[in-house]
XYZ file of C-alpha atoms in Angstrom:
272
model
C -119.037 40.058 55.551
C -120.763 39.989 52.168
C -122.180 43.462 52.810
C -118.736 44.864 53.648
C -117.224 43.196 50.573
C -119.909 44.626 48.321
C -119.340 48.107 49.762
C -115.589 47.858 49.132
C -116.179 46.711 45.546
C -118.572 49.591 44.972
C -116.053 52.115 46.350
C -113.298 50.673 44.157
C -115.490 50.926 41.064
C -116.300 54.542 41.926
C -112.589 55.395 42.137
C -111.863 53.961 38.674
C -112.469 56.382 35.763
C -115.513 55.600 33.676
C -115.327 55.382 29.848
C -117.132 58.720 29.621
C -114.579 60.362 31.937
C -111.733 58.936 29.863
C -113.210 60.341 26.628
C -113.728 63.782 28.194
C -110.250 63.921 29.770
C -107.401 64.061 27.185
C -104.777 63.152 29.780
C -106.640 60.010 30.861
C -107.228 59.070 27.232
C -103.540 59.451 26.390
C -102.538 57.491 29.489
C -104.974 54.697 28.638
C -103.678 54.472 25.057
C -100.065 54.340 26.218
C -100.859 51.690 28.818
C -102.656 49.584 26.200
C -99.762 50.016 23.752
C -97.155 49.002 26.352
C -99.239 46.000 27.408
C -99.616 44.916 23.773
C -95.888 45.220 23.067
C -95.042 43.317 26.255
C -97.473 40.545 25.299
C -96.018 40.245 21.789
C -92.472 40.201 23.181
C -93.411 37.456 25.642
C -94.997 35.357 22.884
C -91.983 35.859 20.590
C -89.506 34.860 23.307
C -91.621 31.857 24.284
C -91.947 30.650 20.700
C -88.289 31.291 19.835
C -86.648 30.248 23.090
C -84.430 27.777 21.222
C -83.248 30.569 18.901
C -81.293 32.134 21.766
C -79.373 28.989 22.677
C -75.635 29.039 22.049
C -75.738 25.860 19.960
C -78.365 27.320 17.641
C -76.463 30.600 17.250
C -73.261 28.662 16.548
C -74.995 26.741 13.760
C -76.264 30.011 12.295
C -72.743 31.404 12.417
C -71.547 28.449 10.361
C -74.198 29.061 7.726
C -73.350 32.764 7.633
C -69.646 32.008 7.221
C -70.482 29.665 4.356
C -72.583 32.378 2.712
C -69.680 34.804 3.121
C -67.271 32.435 1.380
C -69.673 32.090 -1.566
C -70.861 35.721 -1.761
C -68.301 37.904 0.073
C -69.126 41.214 -1.599
C -72.887 40.713 -1.358
C -72.743 40.043 2.382
C -70.370 42.960 2.908
C -72.785 45.255 1.049
C -75.796 44.014 3.029
C -74.022 44.564 6.348
C -72.858 48.002 5.193
C -76.425 49.078 4.347
C -77.825 47.754 7.638
C -75.002 49.382 9.591
C -75.539 52.738 7.867
C -79.298 52.633 8.489
C -78.699 51.764 12.134
C -76.509 54.841 12.591
C -78.893 57.046 10.594
C -81.907 56.280 12.806
C -79.816 56.427 15.969
C -80.077 52.870 17.258
C -78.744 52.657 20.838
C -76.765 49.530 19.893
C -74.181 51.300 17.720
C -71.247 50.104 19.824
C -72.539 46.524 19.777
C -73.009 46.655 15.989
C -69.408 47.806 15.558
C -68.114 45.028 17.815
C -70.113 42.443 15.850
C -68.705 43.802 12.574
C -65.187 43.547 13.998
C -65.917 40.012 15.206
C -67.207 38.777 11.848
C -64.908 40.543 9.372
C -61.165 41.084 9.326
C -59.818 44.227 10.979
C -59.268 46.440 7.899
C -62.567 45.617 6.101
C -64.455 45.982 9.393
C -62.837 49.344 10.146
C -63.584 50.693 6.650
C -67.193 49.517 6.880
C -67.757 51.017 10.328
C -65.953 54.291 9.596
C -67.668 55.026 6.285
C -71.018 53.576 7.387
C -71.189 55.569 10.624
C -70.229 58.839 8.916
C -72.651 58.210 6.057
C -75.472 57.380 8.479
C -74.712 60.518 10.469
C -74.721 62.554 7.244
C -78.163 61.205 6.302
C -79.560 62.367 9.645
C -77.697 65.664 9.217
C -79.264 66.278 5.790
C -82.716 65.270 7.021
C -82.479 67.818 9.816
C -81.234 70.543 7.480
C -83.774 70.154 4.673
C -86.867 68.929 6.527
C -86.741 70.460 10.013
C -84.676 73.631 9.654
C -87.506 76.036 8.739
C -89.721 74.705 11.501
C -86.923 75.009 14.062
C -86.129 78.559 12.920
C -89.772 79.555 13.378
C -89.912 77.893 16.767
C -86.618 79.191 18.203
C -86.621 82.624 16.555
C -83.742 84.812 17.749
C -82.241 81.919 19.689
C -81.652 80.129 16.411
C -79.794 83.154 15.021
C -77.534 83.295 18.098
C -76.887 79.568 17.809
C -75.858 79.875 14.157
C -73.644 82.885 14.923
C -71.794 81.034 17.690
C -71.176 78.015 15.464
C -70.293 79.983 12.344
C -66.538 79.861 12.947
C -66.228 76.889 15.328
C -68.865 74.362 14.238
C -66.222 71.789 13.290
C -64.540 72.111 16.696
C -67.837 71.703 18.583
C -68.705 68.703 16.419
C -65.359 67.095 17.184
C -65.783 67.658 20.928
C -69.369 66.388 20.932
C -68.302 63.112 19.337
C -65.922 62.496 22.241
C -68.594 62.927 24.941
C -70.526 59.652 25.280
C -73.251 61.339 27.355
C -74.421 63.269 24.271
C -76.608 61.045 22.049
C -75.098 60.407 18.629
C -78.285 61.195 16.713
C -78.818 64.431 18.684
C -75.443 65.757 17.525
C -76.395 65.015 13.919
C -79.758 66.778 14.238
C -78.290 69.857 15.933
C -75.442 70.168 13.446
C -77.974 70.046 10.623
C -79.251 73.389 11.907
C -75.756 74.920 11.970
C -73.933 76.569 9.032
C -71.375 73.730 8.772
C -71.089 72.197 5.303
C -71.856 68.547 4.589
C -68.281 67.926 3.468
C -66.825 69.293 6.719
C -69.419 67.426 8.773
C -68.499 64.145 7.078
C -64.722 64.298 7.471
C -64.849 65.704 11.014
C -67.252 62.919 11.986
C -64.909 60.341 10.487
C -61.865 61.783 12.214
C -63.514 62.190 15.628
C -65.144 58.735 15.661
C -62.139 56.868 14.257
C -60.325 56.220 17.598
C -63.444 54.763 19.224
C -64.277 52.694 16.136
C -60.746 51.276 16.089
C -61.180 50.181 19.710
C -64.579 48.576 19.111
C -63.378 46.744 15.992
C -60.304 45.602 17.923
C -62.516 44.249 20.730
C -64.707 42.452 18.195
C -61.669 40.853 16.616
C -60.560 39.607 20.042
C -63.760 37.598 20.538
C -63.672 33.910 19.547
C -66.224 32.170 17.373
C -69.473 30.930 18.877
C -68.342 27.353 18.251
C -65.279 28.005 20.427
C -67.410 29.514 23.190
C -69.817 26.570 23.028
C -66.939 24.058 23.262
C -64.603 25.786 25.734
C -67.018 27.899 27.759
C -67.144 31.600 28.593
C -63.509 31.551 29.747
C -62.438 31.433 26.092
C -63.650 35.031 25.707
C -60.963 36.440 28.013
C -57.732 37.435 26.286
C -55.051 40.107 26.541
C -56.387 41.706 23.345
C -59.852 42.074 24.877
C -58.479 43.498 28.137
C -56.334 45.970 26.210
C -59.351 47.096 24.158
C -61.514 47.606 27.249
C -58.754 49.641 28.897
C -58.346 51.746 25.753
C -62.085 52.563 25.796
C -61.533 54.661 28.908
C -58.010 55.919 28.281
C -58.078 57.088 24.649
C -61.055 59.523 24.901
C -59.535 60.921 28.103
C -56.179 61.539 26.420
C -57.873 63.240 23.473
C -59.836 65.541 25.778
C -56.712 66.396 27.769
C -54.939 67.250 24.524
C -57.803 69.470 23.389
C -57.924 71.220 26.771
C -54.172 71.821 26.581
C -54.504 73.219 23.072
C -57.382 75.474 24.131
C -55.500 76.745 27.194
C -52.365 77.458 25.158
C -54.413 79.264 22.512
C -56.059 81.461 25.163
C -52.666 82.161 26.731
C -51.201 83.196 23.371
C -54.174 85.494 22.794
C -53.641 87.158 26.180
C -49.919 87.671 25.507
C -50.694 89.145 22.100
C -53.173 91.530 23.675
C -50.655 92.600 26.326
C -47.982 93.280 23.680
C -50.420 95.318 21.619
C -51.384 97.354 24.719
C -47.731 97.983 25.610
C -46.926 99.090 22.066
């Protein structure tokens, strides 16, 4: 049995790549570095969660909410400015928690201040990414894409604002990707900013509304998760699916009518 076990161990060691093979093979080296990086991040995350397990309890978060509310009452403009900067940076770097950030802003602040913060902050963050793409990556992308880049700019020359508006209404398209692509188009920063504000405003209103429907953490801790449910929350969730659909139907109707008018104009010109 020992002989068979030793043979199996020897065969297993032969199948594993040696350090020399890893150094000579770029793919193995890259794979090994990624595996080590993922393992390190997972270990740090486990240690952080283990050490801060009490930080995720509802009672602890409720106490922190009380301290934050007290800070807001003493320094309202300072806290508003800090949240605005963090919110703008989050949208600029394309954090995947943009919807959650907007809901939290709507939960903490009143409706109008929260809507102003989220509307201006999201458009400003998008504009920062837009300008970064235009002034730092445009030449490299033009060299890389060549004639394709020229065709892309020609197609968007007259309808960049329309494509931007449509892209904002499609949740499958990443927010930061739209900003980067539009930075390569001929659209001006001013047009990009106001179109972004206009196209994102309905969704931001819904998210801020949902945030405002959520109770305080103290209420949730005292009354349970059932305190979260309300008609305002249900209405906001329903609007998340209905409003973008209505906007797209309206745009499709407008596009169809515009094409129909163009065809009728062409037929009249041919008859004349």
